[in-house]
Short mmCIF file of C-alpha atoms in Angstrom, two decimals:
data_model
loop_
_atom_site.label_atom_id
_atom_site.label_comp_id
_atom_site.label_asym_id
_atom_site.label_seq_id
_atom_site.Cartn_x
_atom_site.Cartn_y
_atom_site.Cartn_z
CA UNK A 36 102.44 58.35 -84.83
CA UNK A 37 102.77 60.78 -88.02
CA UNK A 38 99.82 63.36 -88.73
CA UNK A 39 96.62 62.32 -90.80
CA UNK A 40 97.32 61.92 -94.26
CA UNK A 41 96.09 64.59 -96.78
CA UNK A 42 96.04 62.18 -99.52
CA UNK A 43 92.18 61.33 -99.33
CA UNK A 44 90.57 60.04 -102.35
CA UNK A 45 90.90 60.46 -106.28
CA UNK A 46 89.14 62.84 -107.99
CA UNK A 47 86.67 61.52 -110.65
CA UNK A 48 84.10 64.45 -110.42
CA UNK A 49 85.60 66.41 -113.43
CA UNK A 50 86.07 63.67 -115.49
CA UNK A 51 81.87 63.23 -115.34
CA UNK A 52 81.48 66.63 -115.65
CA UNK A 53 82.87 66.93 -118.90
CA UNK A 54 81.73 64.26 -119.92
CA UNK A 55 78.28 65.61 -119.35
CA UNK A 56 79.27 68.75 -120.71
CA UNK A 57 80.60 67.21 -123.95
CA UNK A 58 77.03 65.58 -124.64
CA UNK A 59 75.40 68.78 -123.95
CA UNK A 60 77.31 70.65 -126.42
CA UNK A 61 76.88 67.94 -129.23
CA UNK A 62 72.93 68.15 -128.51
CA UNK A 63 72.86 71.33 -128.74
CA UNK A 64 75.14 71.48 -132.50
CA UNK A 65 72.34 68.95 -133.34
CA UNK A 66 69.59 71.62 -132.71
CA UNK A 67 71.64 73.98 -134.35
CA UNK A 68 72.42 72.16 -137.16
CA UNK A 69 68.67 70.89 -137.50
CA UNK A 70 67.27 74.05 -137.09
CA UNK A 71 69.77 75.71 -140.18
CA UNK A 72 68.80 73.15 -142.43
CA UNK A 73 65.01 73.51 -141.70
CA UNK A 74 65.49 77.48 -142.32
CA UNK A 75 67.14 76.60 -145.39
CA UNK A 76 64.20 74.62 -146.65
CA UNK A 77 61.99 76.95 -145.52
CA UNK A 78 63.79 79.77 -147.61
CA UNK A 79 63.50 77.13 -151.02
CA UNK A 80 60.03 76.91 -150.30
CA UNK A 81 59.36 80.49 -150.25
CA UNK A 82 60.95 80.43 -153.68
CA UNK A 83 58.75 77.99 -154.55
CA UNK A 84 55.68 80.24 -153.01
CA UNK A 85 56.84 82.72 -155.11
CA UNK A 86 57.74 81.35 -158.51
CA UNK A 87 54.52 80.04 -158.37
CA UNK A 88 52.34 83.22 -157.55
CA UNK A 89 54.63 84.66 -160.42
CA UNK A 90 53.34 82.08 -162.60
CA UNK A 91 49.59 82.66 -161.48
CA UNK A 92 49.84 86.00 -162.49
CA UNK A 93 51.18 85.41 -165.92
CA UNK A 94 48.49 82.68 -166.46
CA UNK A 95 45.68 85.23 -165.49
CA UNK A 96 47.37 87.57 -167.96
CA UNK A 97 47.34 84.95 -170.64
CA UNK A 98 43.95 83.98 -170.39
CA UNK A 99 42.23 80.86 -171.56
CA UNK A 100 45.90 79.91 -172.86
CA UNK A 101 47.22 79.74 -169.41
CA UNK A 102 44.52 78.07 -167.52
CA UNK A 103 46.62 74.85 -167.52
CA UNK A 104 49.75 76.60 -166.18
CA UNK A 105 47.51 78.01 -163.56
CA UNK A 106 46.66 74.97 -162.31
CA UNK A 107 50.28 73.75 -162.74
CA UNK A 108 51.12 76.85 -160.36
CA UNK A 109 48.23 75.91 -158.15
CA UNK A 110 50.12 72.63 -156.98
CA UNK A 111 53.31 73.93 -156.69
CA UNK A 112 52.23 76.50 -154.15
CA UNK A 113 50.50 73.74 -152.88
CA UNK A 114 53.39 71.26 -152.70
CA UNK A 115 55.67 74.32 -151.49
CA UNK A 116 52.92 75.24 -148.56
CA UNK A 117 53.24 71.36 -147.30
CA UNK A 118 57.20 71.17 -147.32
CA UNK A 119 57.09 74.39 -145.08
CA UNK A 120 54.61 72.72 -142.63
CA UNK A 121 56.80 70.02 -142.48
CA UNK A 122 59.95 72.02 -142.23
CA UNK A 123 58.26 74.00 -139.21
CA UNK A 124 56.92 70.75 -137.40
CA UNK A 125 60.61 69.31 -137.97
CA UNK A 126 62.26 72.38 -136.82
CA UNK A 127 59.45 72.48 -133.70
CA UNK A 128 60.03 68.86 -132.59
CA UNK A 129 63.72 68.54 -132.93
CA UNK A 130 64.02 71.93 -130.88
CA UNK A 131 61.60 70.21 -127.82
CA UNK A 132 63.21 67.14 -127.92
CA UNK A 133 66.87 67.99 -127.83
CA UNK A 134 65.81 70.10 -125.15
CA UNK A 135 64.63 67.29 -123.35
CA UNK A 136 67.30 65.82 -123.58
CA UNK A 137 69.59 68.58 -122.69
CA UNK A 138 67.28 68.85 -119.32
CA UNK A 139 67.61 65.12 -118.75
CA UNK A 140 71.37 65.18 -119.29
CA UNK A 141 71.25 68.19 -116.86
CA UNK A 142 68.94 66.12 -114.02
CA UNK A 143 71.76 63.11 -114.81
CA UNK A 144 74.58 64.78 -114.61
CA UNK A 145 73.60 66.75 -111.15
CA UNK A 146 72.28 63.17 -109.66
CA UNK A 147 75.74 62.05 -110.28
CA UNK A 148 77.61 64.56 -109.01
CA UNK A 149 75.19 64.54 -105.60
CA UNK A 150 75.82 60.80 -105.49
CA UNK A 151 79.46 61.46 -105.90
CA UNK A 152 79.53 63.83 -103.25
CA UNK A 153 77.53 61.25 -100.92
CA UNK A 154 80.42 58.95 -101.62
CA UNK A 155 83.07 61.68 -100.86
CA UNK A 156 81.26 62.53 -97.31
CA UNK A 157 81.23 58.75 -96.30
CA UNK A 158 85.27 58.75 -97.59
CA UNK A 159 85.76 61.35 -94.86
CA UNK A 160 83.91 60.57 -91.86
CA UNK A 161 85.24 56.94 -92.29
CA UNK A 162 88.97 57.89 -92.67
CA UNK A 163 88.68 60.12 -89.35
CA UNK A 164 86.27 57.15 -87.73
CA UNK A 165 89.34 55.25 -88.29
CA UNK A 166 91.88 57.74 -86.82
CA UNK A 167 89.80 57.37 -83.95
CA UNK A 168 89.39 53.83 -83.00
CA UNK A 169 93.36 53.85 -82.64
CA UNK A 170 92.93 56.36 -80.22
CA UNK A 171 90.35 53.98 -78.23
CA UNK A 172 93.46 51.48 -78.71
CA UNK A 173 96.10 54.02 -77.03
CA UNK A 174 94.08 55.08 -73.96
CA UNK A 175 93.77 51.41 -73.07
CA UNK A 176 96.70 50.30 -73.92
CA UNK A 177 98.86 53.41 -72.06
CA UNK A 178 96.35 52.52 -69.15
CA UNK A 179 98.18 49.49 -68.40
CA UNK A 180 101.29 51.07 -68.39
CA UNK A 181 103.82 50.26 -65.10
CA UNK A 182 104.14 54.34 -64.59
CA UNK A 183 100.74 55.36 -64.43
CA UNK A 184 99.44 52.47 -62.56
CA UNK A 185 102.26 53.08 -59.75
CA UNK A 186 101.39 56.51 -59.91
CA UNK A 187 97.72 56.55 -59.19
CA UNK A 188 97.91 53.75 -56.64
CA UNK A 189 100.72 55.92 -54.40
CA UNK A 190 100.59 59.19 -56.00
CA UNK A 191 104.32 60.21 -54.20
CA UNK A 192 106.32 63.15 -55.78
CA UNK A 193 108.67 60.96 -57.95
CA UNK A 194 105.89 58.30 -58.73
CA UNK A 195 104.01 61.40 -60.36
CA UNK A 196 107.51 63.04 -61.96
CA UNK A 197 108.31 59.15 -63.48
CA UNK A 198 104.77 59.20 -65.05
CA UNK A 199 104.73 62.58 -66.52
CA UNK A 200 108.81 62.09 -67.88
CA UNK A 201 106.78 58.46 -69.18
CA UNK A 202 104.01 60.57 -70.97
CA UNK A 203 106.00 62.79 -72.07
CA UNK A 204 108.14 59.82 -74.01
CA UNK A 205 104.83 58.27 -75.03
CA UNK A 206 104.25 62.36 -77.09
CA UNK A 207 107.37 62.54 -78.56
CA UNK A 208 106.15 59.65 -80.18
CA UNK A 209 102.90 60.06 -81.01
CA UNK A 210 102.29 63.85 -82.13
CA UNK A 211 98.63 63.62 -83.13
CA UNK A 212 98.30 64.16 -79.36
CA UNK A 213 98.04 67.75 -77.04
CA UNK A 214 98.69 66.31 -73.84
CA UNK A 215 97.85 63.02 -71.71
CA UNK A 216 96.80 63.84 -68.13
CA UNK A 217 96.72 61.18 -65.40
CA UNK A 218 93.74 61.65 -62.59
CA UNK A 219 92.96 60.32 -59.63
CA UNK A 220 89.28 59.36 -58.24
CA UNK A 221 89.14 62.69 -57.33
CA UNK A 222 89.60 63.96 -60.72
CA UNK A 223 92.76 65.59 -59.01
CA UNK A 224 95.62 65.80 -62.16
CA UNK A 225 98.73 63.39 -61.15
CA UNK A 226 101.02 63.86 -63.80
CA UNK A 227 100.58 64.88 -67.41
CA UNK A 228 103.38 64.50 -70.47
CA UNK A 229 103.88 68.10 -70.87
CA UNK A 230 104.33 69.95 -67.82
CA UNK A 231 106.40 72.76 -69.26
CA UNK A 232 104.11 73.65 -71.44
CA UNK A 233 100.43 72.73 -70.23
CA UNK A 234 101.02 73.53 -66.07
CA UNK A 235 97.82 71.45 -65.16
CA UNK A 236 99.01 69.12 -62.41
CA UNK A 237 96.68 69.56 -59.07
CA UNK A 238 93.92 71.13 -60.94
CA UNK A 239 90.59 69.51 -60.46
CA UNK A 240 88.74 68.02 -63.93
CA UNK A 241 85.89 66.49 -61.44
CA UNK A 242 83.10 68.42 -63.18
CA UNK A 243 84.21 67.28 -66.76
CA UNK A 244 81.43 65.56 -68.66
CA UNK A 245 84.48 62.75 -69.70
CA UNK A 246 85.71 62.71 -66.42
CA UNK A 247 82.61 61.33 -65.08
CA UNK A 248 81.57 59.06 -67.46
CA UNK A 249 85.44 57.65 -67.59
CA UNK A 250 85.06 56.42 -63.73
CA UNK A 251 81.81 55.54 -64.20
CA UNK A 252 83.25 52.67 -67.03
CA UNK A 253 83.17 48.72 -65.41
CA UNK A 254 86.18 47.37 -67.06
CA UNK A 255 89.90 47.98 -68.13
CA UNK A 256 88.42 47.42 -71.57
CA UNK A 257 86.59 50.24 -71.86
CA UNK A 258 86.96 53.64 -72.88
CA UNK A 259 84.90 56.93 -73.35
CA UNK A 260 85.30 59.22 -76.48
CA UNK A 261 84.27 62.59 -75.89
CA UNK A 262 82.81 65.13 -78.15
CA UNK A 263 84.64 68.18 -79.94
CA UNK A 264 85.35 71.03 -77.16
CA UNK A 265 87.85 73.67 -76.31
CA UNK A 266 89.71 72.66 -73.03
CA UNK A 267 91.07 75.41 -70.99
CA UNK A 268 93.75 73.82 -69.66
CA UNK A 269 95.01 73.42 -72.73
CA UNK A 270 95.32 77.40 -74.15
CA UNK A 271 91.59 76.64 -75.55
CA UNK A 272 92.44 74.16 -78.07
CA UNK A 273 90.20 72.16 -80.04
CA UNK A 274 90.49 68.36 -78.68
CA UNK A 275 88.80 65.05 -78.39
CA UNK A 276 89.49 63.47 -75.23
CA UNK A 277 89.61 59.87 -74.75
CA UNK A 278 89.35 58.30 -71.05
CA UNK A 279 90.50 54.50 -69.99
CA UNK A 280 90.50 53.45 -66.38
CA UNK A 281 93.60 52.98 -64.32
CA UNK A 282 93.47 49.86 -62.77
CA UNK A 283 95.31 47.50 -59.86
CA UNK A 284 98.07 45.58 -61.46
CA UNK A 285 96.81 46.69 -65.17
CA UNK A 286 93.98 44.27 -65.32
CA UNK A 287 90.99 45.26 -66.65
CA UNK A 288 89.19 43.35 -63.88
CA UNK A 289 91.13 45.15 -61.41
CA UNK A 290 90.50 47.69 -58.51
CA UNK A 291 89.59 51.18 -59.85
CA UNK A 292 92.22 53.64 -59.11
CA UNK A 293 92.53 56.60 -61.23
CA UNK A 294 91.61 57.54 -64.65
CA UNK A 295 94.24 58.38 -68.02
CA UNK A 296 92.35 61.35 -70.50
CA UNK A 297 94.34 61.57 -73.72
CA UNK A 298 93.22 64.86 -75.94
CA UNK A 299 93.76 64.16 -79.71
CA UNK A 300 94.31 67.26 -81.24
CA UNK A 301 91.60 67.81 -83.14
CA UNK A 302 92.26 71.13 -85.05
CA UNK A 303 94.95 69.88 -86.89
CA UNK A 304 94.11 66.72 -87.68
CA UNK A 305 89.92 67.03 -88.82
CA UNK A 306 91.98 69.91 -90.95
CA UNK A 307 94.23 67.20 -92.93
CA UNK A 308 91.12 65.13 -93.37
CA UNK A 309 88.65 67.94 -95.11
CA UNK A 310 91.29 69.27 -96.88
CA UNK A 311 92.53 66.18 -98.15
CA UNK A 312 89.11 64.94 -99.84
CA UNK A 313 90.07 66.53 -103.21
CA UNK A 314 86.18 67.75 -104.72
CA UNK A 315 87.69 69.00 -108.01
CA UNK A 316 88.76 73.67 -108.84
CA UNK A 317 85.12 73.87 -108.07
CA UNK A 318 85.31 77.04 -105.46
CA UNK A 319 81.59 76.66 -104.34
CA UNK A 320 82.12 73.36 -102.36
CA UNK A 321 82.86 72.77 -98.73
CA UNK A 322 83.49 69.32 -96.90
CA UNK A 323 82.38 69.23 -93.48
CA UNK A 324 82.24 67.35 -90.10
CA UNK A 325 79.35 67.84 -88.09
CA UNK A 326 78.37 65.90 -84.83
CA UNK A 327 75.36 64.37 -83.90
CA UNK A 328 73.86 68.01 -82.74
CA UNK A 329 74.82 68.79 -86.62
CA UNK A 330 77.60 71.27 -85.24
CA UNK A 331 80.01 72.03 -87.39
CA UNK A 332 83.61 70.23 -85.98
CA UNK A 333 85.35 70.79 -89.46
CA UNK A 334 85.19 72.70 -92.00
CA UNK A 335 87.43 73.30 -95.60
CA UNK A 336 86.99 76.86 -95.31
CA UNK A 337 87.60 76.98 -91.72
CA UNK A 338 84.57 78.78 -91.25
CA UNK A 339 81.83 78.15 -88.39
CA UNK A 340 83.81 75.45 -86.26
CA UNK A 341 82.02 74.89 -82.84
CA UNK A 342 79.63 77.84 -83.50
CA UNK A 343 77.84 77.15 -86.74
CA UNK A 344 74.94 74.24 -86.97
CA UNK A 345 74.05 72.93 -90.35
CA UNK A 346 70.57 72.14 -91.00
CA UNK A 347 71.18 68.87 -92.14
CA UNK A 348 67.88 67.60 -93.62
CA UNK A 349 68.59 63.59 -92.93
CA UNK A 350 64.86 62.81 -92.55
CA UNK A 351 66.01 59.85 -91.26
CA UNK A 352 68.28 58.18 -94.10
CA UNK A 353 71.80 56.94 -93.30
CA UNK A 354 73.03 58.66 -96.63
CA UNK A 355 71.55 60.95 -99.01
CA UNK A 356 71.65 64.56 -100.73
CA UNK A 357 69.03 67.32 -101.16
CA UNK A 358 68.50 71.00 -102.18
CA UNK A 359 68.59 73.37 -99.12
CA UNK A 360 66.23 76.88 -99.32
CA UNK A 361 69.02 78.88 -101.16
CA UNK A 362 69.87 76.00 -104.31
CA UNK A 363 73.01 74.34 -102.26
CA UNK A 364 73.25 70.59 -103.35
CA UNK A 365 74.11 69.47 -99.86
CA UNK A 366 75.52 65.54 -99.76
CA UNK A 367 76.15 63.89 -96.23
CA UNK A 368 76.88 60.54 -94.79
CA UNK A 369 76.54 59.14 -91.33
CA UNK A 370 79.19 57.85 -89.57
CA UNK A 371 79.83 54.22 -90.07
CA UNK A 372 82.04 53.04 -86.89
CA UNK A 373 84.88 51.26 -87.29
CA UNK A 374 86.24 47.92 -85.49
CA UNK A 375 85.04 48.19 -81.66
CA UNK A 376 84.84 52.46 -82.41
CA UNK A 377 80.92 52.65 -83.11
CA UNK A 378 81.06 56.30 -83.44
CA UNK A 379 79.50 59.58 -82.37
CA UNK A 380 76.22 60.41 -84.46
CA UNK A 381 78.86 62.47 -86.65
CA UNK A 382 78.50 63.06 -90.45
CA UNK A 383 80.30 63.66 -93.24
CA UNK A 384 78.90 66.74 -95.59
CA UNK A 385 79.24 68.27 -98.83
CA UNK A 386 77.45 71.78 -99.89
CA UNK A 387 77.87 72.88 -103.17
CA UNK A 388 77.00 76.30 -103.19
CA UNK A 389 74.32 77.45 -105.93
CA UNK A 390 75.77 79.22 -108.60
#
């Protein structure tokens, strides 16, 4: 099986954006060119103001033959004072309510892009929910396999060198994988598909969280998926490990008698899928994968993985967005299972930085 693919989702956030920006810059050459025109009026009007106190003062010097210009004067001041009221009303209410609008546009815009970002989060978490049910599907299967069931049921030298040259064909194939280690009951490792490289047979994984839970399962049919962690036995890497039972025959009604872990390699593949949800040039965004104890398991910038826990504010919504205390827009999305895969708790996030 190839790697995860990179290609994600299309991109639609810039197209919204300028969009968004394109209406704020025509409201604002509307406030611009309202408020010019208003000044403009405002500057006839003072000519007005003035002719007219012009002509008041050449009345008064004419006397008793002026008194009817004077009072010709008297209205045009009058009608001049009124226009430049109106003007400054005019020039007052277009500036408030293009700015309402531009603040409106503003609230739109960022409720789009946060709902947009929701959308991206779900994209991810469900593309690597997906990548995950197969691997439910291969520990099951591989299970049932002839090798590994002779193996654990008479674990003899070249019973255990058949199973690990059997793994080992089974990675060749399928590279999203580290290693695949066959146990016993004991937790004792039989055989695994890389012994050159990952020297684990006869080491005990009895105390492993996965281990336990794996022999604990009732049927053939099911499987245990185990959280992010760095496995020792495997130079520290980052894996999920996925547990089937082995059972008599390869029936999944049959006698118990060893356990197959598979470790997905994590690293590489939760990389492909953050990196490949394409957010847009926009520098101050990072796509995430946290876990159910909001630990970050992926990250776009690579930063914080296994070490860093997001304060994910999900006040108990499936999907949603809010501010955090230093501006971020932060966007997430619950897992939503996939097939017979229900999931971990994990989430999909977005945090666009404030800026």
């Amino acid at each position: 099986m190839t790697p995860v693919s990179q290609s994600l989702v299309a991109d639609d956030t810039s197209d919204s954006s300028d969009i968004s920006a394109l209406t704020e810059s025509l409201t604002a050459e509307v406030n611009r060119i309202a408020c010019d025109k208003t000044r403009a009026i405002q500057q006839i009007t003072n000519q007005m103001k003035m002719l007219a106190l012009n002509a008041l003062i050449e009345s008064a010097r004419a006397g008793e033959q002026g008194r009817g210009f004077s009072v010709v004067a008297q209205e045009v001041r009058a009608v001049g004072q009124q226009i430049d009221t109106l003007a400054g009303d005019l020039e007052s209410q277009l500036t408030r309510r293009t700015g309402a609008l531009m603040s409106s546009i503003a609230r739109m815009t960022e409720r789009s892009q946060a709902e947009r970002m929701v959308d991206l989060s779900l994209n991810a978490v469900e593309l690597i929910d997906r990548n995950l049910y197969e691997r439910t599907c291969d520990v099951r299967w591989w299970a049932t396999d002839s090798a590994v069931v002779s193996c654990v049921a008479d674990p003899q030298p070249v019973a255990r060198a058949y199973a690990s040259e059997r793994l080992g064909v089974i990675l060749a194939a399928y590279t999203v994988y580290l290693d695949l280690w066959l146990c016993d009951l004991d937790g004792r490792i039989l055989a695994n598909g890389r012994p050159d490289r990952f020297a684990v047979q006869g080491r005990s994984v009895a105390g492993e969280k996965w281990f336990r839970e794996a022999v604990a399962l009732r049927s053939g049919d099911d499987y245990v998926a185990g959280d992010i962690e760095r496995l020792a036995g495997l130079d520290d890497a980052q894996v999920a490990t996925y547990c089937a039972t082995v059972r008599e025959g390869g029936r999944a009604d049959g006698k118990l008698l060893g356990v197959l872990a598979i470790h997905f390699d994590w690293e590489a593949q939760a990389k492909a899928i953050v990196k490949g949800v394409r957010v847009g040039d926009d520098d101050r965004l990072r796509v995430l994968l946290v876990d159910r104890q909001m630990r970050v398991i992926a990250a776009s910038d690579g930063a914080g993985i296994l070490s860093e826990r997001l304060p994910l504010r999900t006040e108990g919504r499936h999907a949603g967005h809010f501010h955090d205390p230093s501006g971020a827009l932060v966007a997430f999305h619950a897992t939503p299972g996939y097939e017979t895969y229900k999931g971990l708790g994990w989430y999909g996030v977005i945090v666009r930085a404030a800026g």
